[in-house]
Short mmCIF file of C-alpha atoms (C1' of nucleotides) in Angstrom, two decimals:
data_model
loop_
_atom_site.label_atom_id
_atom_site.label_comp_id
_atom_site.label_asym_id
_atom_site.label_seq_id
_atom_site.Cartn_x
_atom_site.Cartn_y
_atom_site.Cartn_z
CA MET A 22 -9.44 -2.01 13.44
CA ASP A 23 -11.18 -5.14 15.08
CA GLU A 24 -9.00 -6.52 17.89
CA SER A 25 -10.57 -9.90 17.70
CA SER A 26 -9.18 -10.48 14.20
CA ALA A 27 -5.80 -8.82 14.63
CA SER A 28 -3.94 -11.90 15.41
CA PRO A 29 -4.92 -13.92 12.31
CA ARG A 30 -4.38 -10.81 10.12
CA MET A 31 -0.84 -10.18 11.55
CA ASN A 32 -0.05 -13.92 10.82
CA GLN A 33 -1.38 -13.62 7.35
CA TYR A 34 0.74 -10.56 6.65
CA GLU A 35 3.92 -12.12 8.21
CA LYS A 36 3.47 -15.31 6.26
CA GLY A 37 2.87 -13.36 3.05
CA LYS A 38 -0.55 -14.81 2.53
CA HIS A 39 -2.21 -11.40 2.50
CA THR A 40 -0.85 -7.97 1.93
CA PRO A 41 -2.18 -5.34 4.33
CA ASP A 42 -4.12 -2.42 3.12
CA ILE A 43 -2.47 1.02 2.91
CA ASN A 44 -4.99 2.32 5.47
CA THR A 45 -4.15 -0.60 7.81
CA LEU A 46 -0.51 0.23 7.38
CA LYS A 47 -1.24 3.78 8.63
CA LEU A 48 -2.87 2.37 11.63
CA LEU A 49 0.06 0.07 12.31
CA ALA A 50 2.44 2.89 11.71
CA ASN A 51 0.60 5.05 14.38
CA GLU A 52 0.62 2.13 16.74
CA LEU A 53 4.29 1.46 16.44
CA GLY A 54 5.34 5.16 16.42
CA VAL A 55 7.11 5.04 13.03
CA PRO A 56 6.50 6.97 9.92
CA LEU A 57 4.39 5.28 7.22
CA ASN A 58 7.19 5.15 4.73
CA TYR A 59 9.01 3.09 7.28
CA PHE A 60 7.45 -0.15 5.79
CA PHE A 61 8.56 0.54 2.39
CA CYS A 62 12.32 1.13 3.13
CA GLU A 63 14.55 -1.53 1.38
CA ASP A 64 17.23 -1.56 3.98
CA GLU A 65 17.82 -1.05 7.68
CA ALA A 66 19.77 2.17 7.22
CA THR A 67 17.04 3.73 5.08
CA ALA A 68 14.32 2.76 7.52
CA LYS A 69 16.25 4.34 10.48
CA LEU A 70 16.88 7.54 8.35
CA ALA A 71 13.12 7.64 7.62
CA CYS A 72 12.44 7.75 11.44
CA LEU A 73 15.05 10.37 12.11
CA ILE A 74 13.72 12.55 9.36
CA ALA A 75 10.20 12.20 10.55
CA ASP A 76 11.28 13.71 13.85
CA MET A 77 12.91 16.52 12.31
CA SER A 78 11.39 20.04 11.82
CA GLU A 79 10.62 21.29 8.22
CA SER A 80 13.55 23.70 8.38
CA GLU A 81 16.00 20.93 9.45
CA ARG A 82 14.86 18.87 6.43
CA GLU A 83 15.53 21.78 4.09
CA ALA A 84 19.01 22.22 5.53
CA LEU A 85 19.72 18.46 5.23
CA ILE A 86 18.65 18.51 1.53
CA LEU A 87 21.13 21.24 0.79
CA THR A 88 23.83 19.32 2.64
CA LEU A 89 23.16 16.07 0.75
CA GLU A 90 22.92 17.86 -2.64
CA ASP A 91 26.42 19.27 -2.01
CA SER A 92 28.00 15.96 -1.05
CA THR A 93 26.23 14.34 -4.08
CA LEU A 94 28.06 16.75 -6.24
CA ASP A 95 31.42 15.84 -4.67
CA SER A 96 30.95 12.14 -5.44
CA GLU A 97 29.73 12.87 -9.03
CA ALA A 98 32.67 15.10 -9.84
CA MET B 30 0.16 -3.97 -15.82
CA ASP B 31 -2.18 -3.73 -18.68
CA GLU B 32 -1.50 -0.63 -20.83
CA SER B 33 -5.04 -0.57 -22.24
CA SER B 34 -6.54 0.17 -18.84
CA ALA B 35 -3.83 2.38 -17.49
CA SER B 36 -5.70 5.66 -18.24
CA PRO B 37 -8.97 4.87 -16.40
CA ARG B 38 -6.96 3.46 -13.51
CA MET B 39 -4.75 6.69 -13.20
CA ASN B 40 -7.85 8.77 -13.22
CA GLN B 41 -9.57 6.83 -10.54
CA TYR B 42 -6.50 7.08 -8.37
CA GLU B 43 -6.22 10.76 -8.91
CA LYS B 44 -9.97 11.45 -8.23
CA GLY B 45 -9.69 9.31 -5.05
CA LYS B 46 -12.14 6.79 -6.25
CA HIS B 47 -9.79 3.90 -5.91
CA THR B 48 -6.64 3.40 -4.01
CA PRO B 49 -3.67 1.72 -5.90
CA ASP B 50 -2.42 -1.61 -4.73
CA ILE B 51 1.03 -1.60 -3.22
CA ASN B 52 2.29 -3.90 -6.04
CA THR B 53 1.00 -1.30 -8.39
CA LEU B 54 2.82 1.35 -6.47
CA LYS B 55 5.99 -0.53 -6.95
CA LEU B 56 5.49 -0.65 -10.68
CA LEU B 57 4.78 3.14 -10.77
CA ALA B 58 7.79 3.86 -8.63
CA ASN B 59 10.08 2.02 -11.09
CA GLU B 60 8.53 3.81 -13.99
CA LEU B 61 8.92 7.26 -12.36
CA GLY B 62 12.40 6.40 -11.11
CA VAL B 63 11.54 7.17 -7.42
CA PRO B 64 11.87 4.95 -4.43
CA LEU B 65 8.58 3.30 -3.29
CA ASN B 66 8.49 5.17 0.03
CA TYR B 67 8.24 8.44 -2.11
CA PHE B 68 4.51 7.88 -2.18
CA PHE B 69 4.21 7.95 1.43
CA CYS B 70 6.05 10.94 2.51
CA GLU B 71 3.95 13.63 4.13
CA ASP B 72 5.72 16.62 2.76
CA GLU B 73 7.82 17.86 -0.12
CA ALA B 74 11.13 17.85 1.86
CA THR B 75 10.82 14.36 3.23
CA ALA B 76 10.02 13.11 -0.41
CA LYS B 77 13.01 14.71 -1.74
CA LEU B 78 15.20 13.36 1.07
CA ALA B 79 13.78 9.89 0.21
CA CYS B 80 15.01 10.30 -3.31
CA LEU B 81 18.48 11.52 -2.24
CA ILE B 82 18.87 8.63 0.27
CA ALA B 83 17.82 6.00 -2.29
CA ASP B 84 20.65 7.14 -4.45
CA MET B 85 23.22 6.89 -1.67
CA SER B 86 25.46 3.94 -0.91
CA GLU B 87 24.91 1.82 2.19
CA SER B 88 28.07 3.41 3.88
CA GLU B 89 26.85 6.97 3.02
CA ARG B 90 23.55 6.09 4.80
CA GLU B 91 25.26 4.88 7.94
CA ALA B 92 27.49 7.95 8.01
CA LEU B 93 24.38 10.14 7.64
CA ILE B 94 22.66 8.31 10.50
CA LEU B 95 25.49 9.06 12.79
CA THR B 96 25.44 12.78 11.82
CA LEU B 97 21.76 13.00 12.42
CA GLU B 98 21.86 11.28 15.76
CA ASP B 99 24.51 13.75 16.89
CA SER B 100 22.49 16.93 15.84
CA THR B 101 19.43 15.42 17.42
CA LEU B 102 21.35 15.10 20.77
CA ASP B 103 22.28 18.81 20.35
CA SER B 104 18.71 19.96 19.92
CA GLU B 105 17.37 17.80 22.74
CA ALA B 106 19.96 19.07 25.20
"C1'" DT C 2 -8.71 12.37 -30.01
"C1'" DT C 3 -8.02 12.63 -25.19
"C1'" DA C 4 -9.77 12.77 -20.42
"C1'" DC C 5 -13.02 10.99 -17.64
"C1'" DT C 6 -17.00 8.09 -15.62
"C1'" DA C 7 -20.14 4.01 -14.68
"C1'" DA C 8 -21.06 -0.65 -13.82
"C1'" DG C 9 -20.12 -5.54 -13.87
"C1'" DA C 10 -16.41 -9.22 -13.34
"C1'" DT C 11 -12.78 -10.40 -10.89
"C1'" DA C 12 -9.64 -10.97 -7.07
"C1'" DC C 13 -8.43 -9.48 -2.91
"C1'" DT C 14 -8.60 -9.24 2.28
"C1'" DC C 15 -11.21 -9.80 6.79
"C1'" DT C 16 -13.74 -12.59 9.71
"C1'" DT C 17 -15.09 -16.72 11.90
"C1'" DA C 18 -14.08 -21.16 13.29
"C1'" DG C 19 -11.18 -24.48 14.48
"C1'" DC C 20 -6.50 -27.22 14.86
"C1'" DC C 21 -1.57 -27.80 16.47
"C1'" DA C 22 2.22 -27.17 19.77
"C1'" DT D 21 -3.35 -21.22 26.30
"C1'" DG D 22 -1.34 -18.78 22.22
"C1'" DG D 23 -0.17 -18.89 17.64
"C1'" DC D 24 -1.43 -20.33 13.26
"C1'" DT D 25 -4.29 -21.92 9.18
"C1'" DA D 26 -8.62 -22.76 6.16
"C1'" DA D 27 -12.63 -21.16 3.84
"C1'" DG D 28 -16.56 -18.32 3.01
"C1'" DA D 29 -18.50 -13.40 3.17
"C1'" DG D 30 -17.85 -9.11 2.04
"C1'" DT D 31 -15.57 -5.28 -0.28
"C1'" DA D 32 -12.27 -3.42 -3.00
"C1'" DT D 33 -10.12 -2.82 -7.45
"C1'" DC D 34 -9.63 -3.76 -12.78
"C1'" DT D 35 -11.51 -3.89 -17.07
"C1'" DT D 36 -14.68 -2.82 -20.68
"C1'" DA D 37 -17.83 0.28 -22.87
"C1'" DG D 38 -19.23 4.52 -23.44
"C1'" DT D 39 -19.74 10.01 -22.85
"C1'" DA D 40 -18.03 14.80 -22.92
"C1'" DA D 41 -14.87 18.33 -24.32
#
DNA sequence: TTACTAAGATACTCTTAGCCA
DNA sequence: TGGCTAAGAGTATCTTAGTAA
């Protein structure tokens, strides 16, 4: 990532003139300390959850899956 | 999305010859019935959580955030 | 017939240079 | 001085055509 052209690129992304490459997004995610899927969350809450889940351990994620599947059954019933 | 060239494109993606555009990924996500960030999850559990969260209501997500933030405090203490 | 690959046409982004506030 | 924009260079994907199983 060339620092000298970072400013125009960020402007082009923000103004919607260009779309950043997926590889570029990975670099940005590392810089910002967020997971890559953070950029693809449709709302604030989902984005925050993505960050929280990224910081969890594998076993914590598995446990959360079970919890959510149970509560889903509740709301479907 | 041109159906006539879908097959070569999918092969090129799978073989790692080309990387699909973000817009293409959106179309694929809609076709597959998964959230867009599904493609950017680093492990199976995170991907599954992304699907579960995508099906939740806004208020359910907010509630989940509070739950996770509490349990995070526990493990940090 | 289906899965896959190669190569050119096309369209995209990245960079440089320069303008406006 | 820092943020923003325009246009060309370079590089990526998409499409067509064709091969192998």
